[in-house]
Amino acid sequence: MGYSLQAMVEIIKLPEHVANQIAAGEVVQRPSSVVKELLENAVDAQATRVELRLRSGGIALVSVIDNGLGIHSSQLALAFERHATSKLKSADDLFRLATKGFRGEALASIAAVSDVVLVSKTADEPTAFAIRMRAGKRELFEETAFSTGTSVSVSHLFFTIPARKNFLKSEAVELKHCLDEFHRVALLHENIHFQCFHNEAVLYDLPVGSRHQRIVHIFGSKYADRLVPVKEQTERFELSGYVIKPEYAKKTRGEQFFFINKRFIRSPYLHKAVLEAFEGLLLSGHHPGYFIEIDIDKAAIDVNIHPTKTEIKLDDEYHVFSVLRAAVRHSLGRYQINAPIDFELNPIFTPSYEQHVSEAKAPRIKVSSTFNPFKPEVQQQESFSELYVETDAQQIRIDGQTAVKEDLWNLDSLKTFQWANKFIVVSSADKLLVIDQYRAHQRVLYEAFLKKMTVEHIGSQQLLFQESIALQPQEWVLFETIESHLIDLGFEFERSAESLIIKGVPEFFPPNESGSVFKRLIEEAESLSSVLSYSTADMAAKVLAKHSAVKKGVALSAEAITELITDLSRCKEPYLSPFNKRIFVTVQEAEIIQKLH
Ligand code: ADP
Ligand code: MG
């Protein structure tokens, strides 16, 4: 009986466009997948100029125009067939891949789930041809005008699969993914002039230059002196690139790029090699940044293990691992001899060199009875503990220290001194308190700023000299996600093509520093908001406090010490820094007696 039922089952070969739709799922996950495939095709076609145009984060349109070899009119339709490729002739070639594409799947897959118009012209044909594919079916093929090269425009992505379309994230998120792919291709090909537009605005214009210049053009001029070169050559392979100085390591996994034989790849294994090289140089929770390119005998790798090709198998992994680790260590070591890093100086956040320089000026703690660098004339008479301001340190208590508060802060009876320009030591009848001055001041400022933002009315002050700051494309995306909160806080902006003009800032904000502080706010918004903060106000207060607090290594006057302790004693949460680090430790008389035994 079972047999007769089975006999009814008919095996059919799927029509090509259905097969393509199924295969598309593997190759095309979101607009950024289209960006990657089209950019790689342009590079494979030996283009020297490549333009990426995106609309609505790539959801509405991804278009890539190149001046490469073009596709002959007789081959145009073939380019959209699955497993049609000009790059792989025999199975043997698989092991000697010089091009990025080779499966001949991308165009077929993309066309199966979208609306594609491809226009192309080769140097030896007099005119260009356009072909249009919708849901995998050809809709148009005609002569048209175009210079030598290829233009591929992909719109209505996933219109054939609405469920897939609903999976897409916000425009900002999709844009970020698209830009990530753009970065990967653009970083590797500094000999190609790349441009990137989003909704007609220029996000990147990357002229031909060195690898170092390309990194700086993409990630911003501040990277110019953050990069340490890495170079090594063995019989088997060549390694080159840059690592980011450890003090600029980020809390987010930002710039981590491995390229093997001109492909971006992910490799937890090689990442570990870099991590080991950075050992002892990174603060906990910080990630190293790197741009490492490895060129290895093509026969020694197999890139064909994953359809999107960001994974790779190396024949002799451990050899590469150990050479990479040694090379990075060597570079970091050499760099540190020239510019020693003292992490002890700033245990929470390592400042940039600019900050080191500016810190060398007179300490900002002076003598006003309540220090606030932004408004030194304001008197803060009331205690913060009366205020109801939510802070995220609230849930965290350090055992036994809640009780300390009452008897600790009887200031009249205290003796204080600064020790090692880092700590303030306070002695009372039976114990010593060792206070971390930087963390203490962060706490004081943080609560003051937060109070200004959340409890008191915040007015806006118009800037006499409006500041214009240039934002990187990534920063624009970030800015847009917090823009409305910043306006609530009293900021006023005007946008121009490339820069943001700050017209007004909250009253408590230092007007003359608004540009630089604001830029830092944006830079850190990403890591801080997700990791540490409840709200934009909280995040902004933390960033402002972190950058305004008096650092370690600064000598404080007796008045400044008294004032800092007074202010700290009035804090709602005097035990923890805004970043949840202990502000002080106590040493009991009994402990000392015990030690002396
Ligand atoms: P693959 O890149 O794996 O070969 P694709 O589906 O991406 O497969 O492309 C199919 C073929 O179309 C390529 O092999 C190439 O011959 C041609 N092609 C695609 N894009 C371009 C382009 N921008 N310039 C020239 N030829 C292209
Ligand atoms: Mg391709």
PDB file of C-alpha atoms in Angstrom, residues 29-196:
ATOM      1  CA  GLN A  29      20.396  38.372   3.250  1.00  0.00           C
ATOM      2  CA  ARG A  30      19.930  42.126   3.243  1.00  0.00           C
ATOM      3  CA  PRO A  31      20.861  45.180   1.167  1.00  0.00           C
ATOM      4  CA  SER A  32      24.457  44.971   2.351  1.00  0.00           C
ATOM      5  CA  SER A  33      24.803  41.562   0.650  1.00  0.00           C
ATOM      6  CA  VAL A  34      23.945  43.268  -2.635  1.00  0.00           C
ATOM      7  CA  VAL A  35      26.488  45.999  -1.908  1.00  0.00           C
ATOM      8  CA  LYS A  36      29.178  43.405  -1.336  1.00  0.00           C
ATOM      9  CA  GLU A  37      28.478  41.388  -4.477  1.00  0.00           C
ATOM     10  CA  LEU A  38      28.190  44.390  -6.775  1.00  0.00           C
ATOM     11  CA  LEU A  39      31.311  46.086  -5.427  1.00  0.00           C
ATOM     12  CA  GLU A  40      33.275  42.883  -5.787  1.00  0.00           C
ATOM     13  CA  ASN A  41      32.125  42.442  -9.359  1.00  0.00           C
ATOM     14  CA  ALA A  42      33.289  45.973 -10.127  1.00  0.00           C
ATOM     15  CA  VAL A  43      36.696  45.262  -8.607  1.00  0.00           C
ATOM     16  CA  ASP A  44      36.942  41.958 -10.475  1.00  0.00           C
ATOM     17  CA  ALA A  45      36.231  43.884 -13.686  1.00  0.00           C
ATOM     18  CA  GLN A  46      39.402  45.941 -13.039  1.00  0.00           C
ATOM     19  CA  ALA A  47      37.571  49.212 -12.556  1.00  0.00           C
ATOM     20  CA  THR A  48      39.575  52.232 -11.403  1.00  0.00           C
ATOM     21  CA  ARG A  49      36.514  54.241 -10.396  1.00  0.00           C
ATOM     22  CA  VAL A  50      33.574  52.798  -8.507  1.00  0.00           C
ATOM     23  CA  GLU A  51      30.500  54.611  -7.327  1.00  0.00           C
ATOM     24  CA  LEU A  52      28.057  53.195  -4.794  1.00  0.00           C
ATOM     25  CA  ARG A  53      24.638  54.827  -4.585  1.00  0.00           C
ATOM     26  CA  LEU A  54      22.226  53.907  -1.833  1.00  0.00           C
ATOM     27  CA  ARG A  55      18.726  55.005  -1.076  1.00  0.00           C
ATOM     28  CA  SER A  56      16.967  54.472   2.247  1.00  0.00           C
ATOM     29  CA  GLY A  57      19.757  52.423   3.730  1.00  0.00           C
ATOM     30  CA  GLY A  58      19.945  50.349   0.549  1.00  0.00           C
ATOM     31  CA  ILE A  59      16.407  49.073   1.019  1.00  0.00           C
ATOM     32  CA  ALA A  60      15.047  51.243  -1.800  1.00  0.00           C
ATOM     33  CA  LEU A  61      18.104  51.157  -4.027  1.00  0.00           C
ATOM     34  CA  VAL A  62      21.625  49.778  -4.266  1.00  0.00           C
ATOM     35  CA  SER A  63      23.429  50.870  -7.375  1.00  0.00           C
ATOM     36  CA  VAL A  64      27.061  50.371  -8.367  1.00  0.00           C
ATOM     37  CA  ILE A  65      28.621  52.066 -11.367  1.00  0.00           C
ATOM     38  CA  ASP A  66      32.099  51.160 -12.514  1.00  0.00           C
ATOM     39  CA  ASN A  67      34.441  51.953 -15.386  1.00  0.00           C
ATOM     40  CA  GLY A  68      35.687  48.387 -15.677  1.00  0.00           C
ATOM     41  CA  LEU A  69      35.814  45.939 -18.578  1.00  0.00           C
ATOM     42  CA  GLY A  70      32.060  45.729 -19.080  1.00  0.00           C
ATOM     43  CA  ILE A  71      30.056  42.748 -20.299  1.00  0.00           C
ATOM     44  CA  HIS A  72      29.743  41.991 -23.981  1.00  0.00           C
ATOM     45  CA  SER A  73      26.154  42.280 -25.254  1.00  0.00           C
ATOM     46  CA  SER A  74      26.158  38.630 -26.248  1.00  0.00           C
ATOM     47  CA  GLN A  75      26.895  37.694 -22.615  1.00  0.00           C
ATOM     48  CA  LEU A  76      24.499  39.979 -20.812  1.00  0.00           C
ATOM     49  CA  ALA A  77      21.672  37.517 -20.359  1.00  0.00           C
ATOM     50  CA  LEU A  78      24.115  34.802 -19.404  1.00  0.00           C
ATOM     51  CA  ALA A  79      25.468  36.877 -16.551  1.00  0.00           C
ATOM     52  CA  PHE A  80      22.133  36.362 -14.770  1.00  0.00           C
ATOM     53  CA  GLU A  81      22.147  32.618 -15.057  1.00  0.00           C
ATOM     54  CA  ARG A  82      23.138  30.608 -12.075  1.00  0.00           C
ATOM     55  CA  HIS A  83      26.642  29.168 -12.138  1.00  0.00           C
ATOM     56  CA  ALA A  84      27.453  31.462 -15.030  1.00  0.00           C
ATOM     57  CA  THR A  85      30.820  33.035 -14.407  1.00  0.00           C
ATOM     58  CA  SER A  86      33.720  34.261 -16.459  1.00  0.00           C
ATOM     59  CA  LYS A  87      36.087  33.712 -13.586  1.00  0.00           C
ATOM     60  CA  LEU A  88      36.329  29.988 -13.074  1.00  0.00           C
ATOM     61  CA  LYS A  89      36.960  27.683 -15.975  1.00  0.00           C
ATOM     62  CA  SER A  90      37.826  24.405 -14.323  1.00  0.00           C
ATOM     63  CA  ALA A  91      37.687  22.892 -10.876  1.00  0.00           C
ATOM     64  CA  ASP A  92      41.438  23.380 -10.775  1.00  0.00           C
ATOM     65  CA  ASP A  93      41.050  27.131 -10.839  1.00  0.00           C
ATOM     66  CA  LEU A  94      39.238  26.969  -7.527  1.00  0.00           C
ATOM     67  CA  PHE A  95      42.582  26.736  -5.830  1.00  0.00           C
ATOM     68  CA  ARG A  96      44.145  29.649  -7.629  1.00  0.00           C
ATOM     69  CA  LEU A  97      41.472  32.237  -7.255  1.00  0.00           C
ATOM     70  CA  ALA A  98      42.574  35.754  -7.967  1.00  0.00           C
ATOM     71  CA  THR A  99      39.069  37.161  -8.263  1.00  0.00           C
ATOM     72  CA  LYS A 100      36.462  37.622  -5.563  1.00  0.00           C
ATOM     73  CA  GLY A 101      33.573  36.103  -7.440  1.00  0.00           C
ATOM     74  CA  PHE A 102      33.730  32.600  -8.818  1.00  0.00           C
ATOM     75  CA  ARG A 103      30.458  30.905  -8.106  1.00  0.00           C
ATOM     76  CA  GLY A 104      28.462  32.817 -10.665  1.00  0.00           C
ATOM     77  CA  GLU A 105      25.601  32.978  -8.221  1.00  0.00           C
ATOM     78  CA  ALA A 106      25.356  36.573  -7.194  1.00  0.00           C
ATOM     79  CA  LEU A 107      23.601  38.230 -10.103  1.00  0.00           C
ATOM     80  CA  ALA A 108      21.198  35.306 -10.530  1.00  0.00           C
ATOM     81  CA  SER A 109      20.318  35.336  -6.845  1.00  0.00           C
ATOM     82  CA  ILE A 110      19.894  39.086  -6.610  1.00  0.00           C
ATOM     83  CA  ALA A 111      17.758  39.187  -9.738  1.00  0.00           C
ATOM     84  CA  ALA A 112      15.537  36.419  -8.378  1.00  0.00           C
ATOM     85  CA  VAL A 113      14.354  38.566  -5.479  1.00  0.00           C
ATOM     86  CA  SER A 114      14.418  42.094  -6.849  1.00  0.00           C
ATOM     87  CA  ASP A 115      14.251  44.375  -9.816  1.00  0.00           C
ATOM     88  CA  VAL A 116      17.654  44.739 -11.505  1.00  0.00           C
ATOM     89  CA  VAL A 117      18.682  46.999 -14.334  1.00  0.00           C
ATOM     90  CA  LEU A 118      22.160  46.320 -15.695  1.00  0.00           C
ATOM     91  CA  VAL A 119      23.724  48.577 -18.280  1.00  0.00           C
ATOM     92  CA  SER A 120      27.107  47.667 -19.705  1.00  0.00           C
ATOM     93  CA  LYS A 121      29.494  48.418 -22.502  1.00  0.00           C
ATOM     94  CA  THR A 122      32.794  46.869 -23.437  1.00  0.00           C
ATOM     95  CA  ALA A 123      35.579  48.851 -25.068  1.00  0.00           C
ATOM     96  CA  ASP A 124      35.204  47.024 -28.394  1.00  0.00           C
ATOM     97  CA  GLU A 125      31.449  47.506 -28.856  1.00  0.00           C
ATOM     98  CA  PRO A 126      30.129  50.813 -30.183  1.00  0.00           C
ATOM     99  CA  THR A 127      27.042  50.997 -27.948  1.00  0.00           C
ATOM    100  CA  ALA A 128      25.921  49.912 -24.553  1.00  0.00           C
ATOM    101  CA  PHE A 129      23.094  47.510 -23.770  1.00  0.00           C
ATOM    102  CA  ALA A 130      20.607  47.472 -20.949  1.00  0.00           C
ATOM    103  CA  ILE A 131      18.930  44.439 -19.526  1.00  0.00           C
ATOM    104  CA  ARG A 132      16.198  44.414 -16.918  1.00  0.00           C
ATOM    105  CA  MET A 133      15.345  41.423 -14.748  1.00  0.00           C
ATOM    106  CA  ARG A 134      12.353  41.284 -12.418  1.00  0.00           C
ATOM    107  CA  ALA A 135      11.863  38.348 -10.081  1.00  0.00           C
ATOM    108  CA  GLY A 136      14.322  36.394 -12.173  1.00  0.00           C
ATOM    109  CA  LYS A 137      12.586  37.023 -15.494  1.00  0.00           C
ATOM    110  CA  ARG A 138      13.967  39.125 -18.270  1.00  0.00           C
ATOM    111  CA  GLU A 139      11.770  42.130 -19.006  1.00  0.00           C
ATOM    112  CA  LEU A 140      13.811  44.239 -21.332  1.00  0.00           C
ATOM    113  CA  PHE A 141      16.902  44.147 -23.496  1.00  0.00           C
ATOM    114  CA  GLU A 142      17.795  47.177 -25.539  1.00  0.00           C
ATOM    115  CA  GLU A 143      20.533  49.379 -26.845  1.00  0.00           C
ATOM    116  CA  THR A 144      21.336  52.449 -24.836  1.00  0.00           C
ATOM    117  CA  ALA A 145      24.023  55.022 -24.233  1.00  0.00           C
ATOM    118  CA  PHE A 146      26.703  54.450 -21.607  1.00  0.00           C
ATOM    119  CA  SER A 147      30.456  54.735 -21.414  1.00  0.00           C
ATOM    120  CA  THR A 148      32.661  51.667 -21.058  1.00  0.00           C
ATOM    121  CA  GLY A 149      31.901  49.951 -17.812  1.00  0.00           C
ATOM    122  CA  THR A 150      28.917  48.588 -15.972  1.00  0.00           C
ATOM    123  CA  SER A 151      26.070  49.979 -13.932  1.00  0.00           C
ATOM    124  CA  VAL A 152      23.898  47.668 -11.864  1.00  0.00           C
ATOM    125  CA  SER A 153      20.859  49.055 -10.027  1.00  0.00           C
ATOM    126  CA  VAL A 154      18.954  46.872  -7.623  1.00  0.00           C
ATOM    127  CA  SER A 155      15.589  48.103  -6.352  1.00  0.00           C
ATOM    128  CA  HIS A 156      12.564  46.559  -4.657  1.00  0.00           C
ATOM    129  CA  LEU A 157      14.740  44.073  -2.852  1.00  0.00           C
ATOM    130  CA  PHE A 158      12.717  41.084  -1.581  1.00  0.00           C
ATOM    131  CA  PHE A 159       9.516  42.241  -3.254  1.00  0.00           C
ATOM    132  CA  THR A 160       9.052  38.592  -4.155  1.00  0.00           C
ATOM    133  CA  ILE A 161       9.421  37.525  -0.510  1.00  0.00           C
ATOM    134  CA  PRO A 162       7.503  39.946   1.727  1.00  0.00           C
ATOM    135  CA  ALA A 163       8.348  37.935   4.839  1.00  0.00           C
ATOM    136  CA  ARG A 164      12.006  38.534   4.146  1.00  0.00           C
ATOM    137  CA  LYS A 165      11.464  42.193   3.575  1.00  0.00           C
ATOM    138  CA  ASN A 166       9.786  42.500   6.960  1.00  0.00           C
ATOM    139  CA  PHE A 167      12.933  41.126   8.529  1.00  0.00           C
ATOM    140  CA  LEU A 168      14.937  44.142   7.491  1.00  0.00           C
ATOM    141  CA  LYS A 169      15.872  46.558  10.237  1.00  0.00           C
ATOM    142  CA  SER A 170      15.633  50.329  10.271  1.00  0.00           C
ATOM    143  CA  GLU A 171      17.211  52.342   7.494  1.00  0.00           C
ATOM    144  CA  ALA A 172      19.997  53.442   9.819  1.00  0.00           C
ATOM    145  CA  VAL A 173      20.860  49.852  10.698  1.00  0.00           C
ATOM    146  CA  GLU A 174      20.726  48.651   7.096  1.00  0.00           C
ATOM    147  CA  LEU A 175      22.848  51.616   6.071  1.00  0.00           C
ATOM    148  CA  LYS A 176      25.414  50.697   8.672  1.00  0.00           C
ATOM    149  CA  HIS A 177      25.638  47.163   7.278  1.00  0.00           C
ATOM    150  CA  CYS A 178      26.007  48.552   3.748  1.00  0.00           C
ATOM    151  CA  LEU A 179      28.766  50.897   4.862  1.00  0.00           C
ATOM    152  CA  ASP A 180      30.533  48.043   6.645  1.00  0.00           C
ATOM    153  CA  GLU A 181      30.707  46.189   3.333  1.00  0.00           C
ATOM    154  CA  PHE A 182      31.791  49.343   1.552  1.00  0.00           C
ATOM    155  CA  HIS A 183      34.604  49.808   4.093  1.00  0.00           C
ATOM    156  CA  ARG A 184      35.832  46.274   3.591  1.00  0.00           C
ATOM    157  CA  VAL A 185      36.119  46.610  -0.153  1.00  0.00           C
ATOM    158  CA  ALA A 186      37.387  50.197  -0.147  1.00  0.00           C
ATOM    159  CA  LEU A 187      40.048  49.479   2.487  1.00  0.00           C
ATOM    160  CA  LEU A 188      41.589  46.775   0.372  1.00  0.00           C
ATOM    161  CA  HIS A 189      41.683  48.688  -2.877  1.00  0.00           C
ATOM    162  CA  GLU A 190      43.337  51.995  -2.230  1.00  0.00           C
ATOM    163  CA  ASN A 191      44.231  52.087  -5.923  1.00  0.00           C
ATOM    164  CA  ILE A 192      40.556  52.486  -6.856  1.00  0.00           C
ATOM    165  CA  HIS A 193      38.726  55.776  -6.503  1.00  0.00           C
ATOM    166  CA  PHE A 194      35.559  54.977  -4.537  1.00  0.00           C
ATOM    167  CA  GLN A 195      32.585  57.189  -3.916  1.00  0.00           C
ATOM    168  CA  CYS A 196      29.550  56.465  -1.819  1.00  0.00           C
TER     169      CYS A 196
END
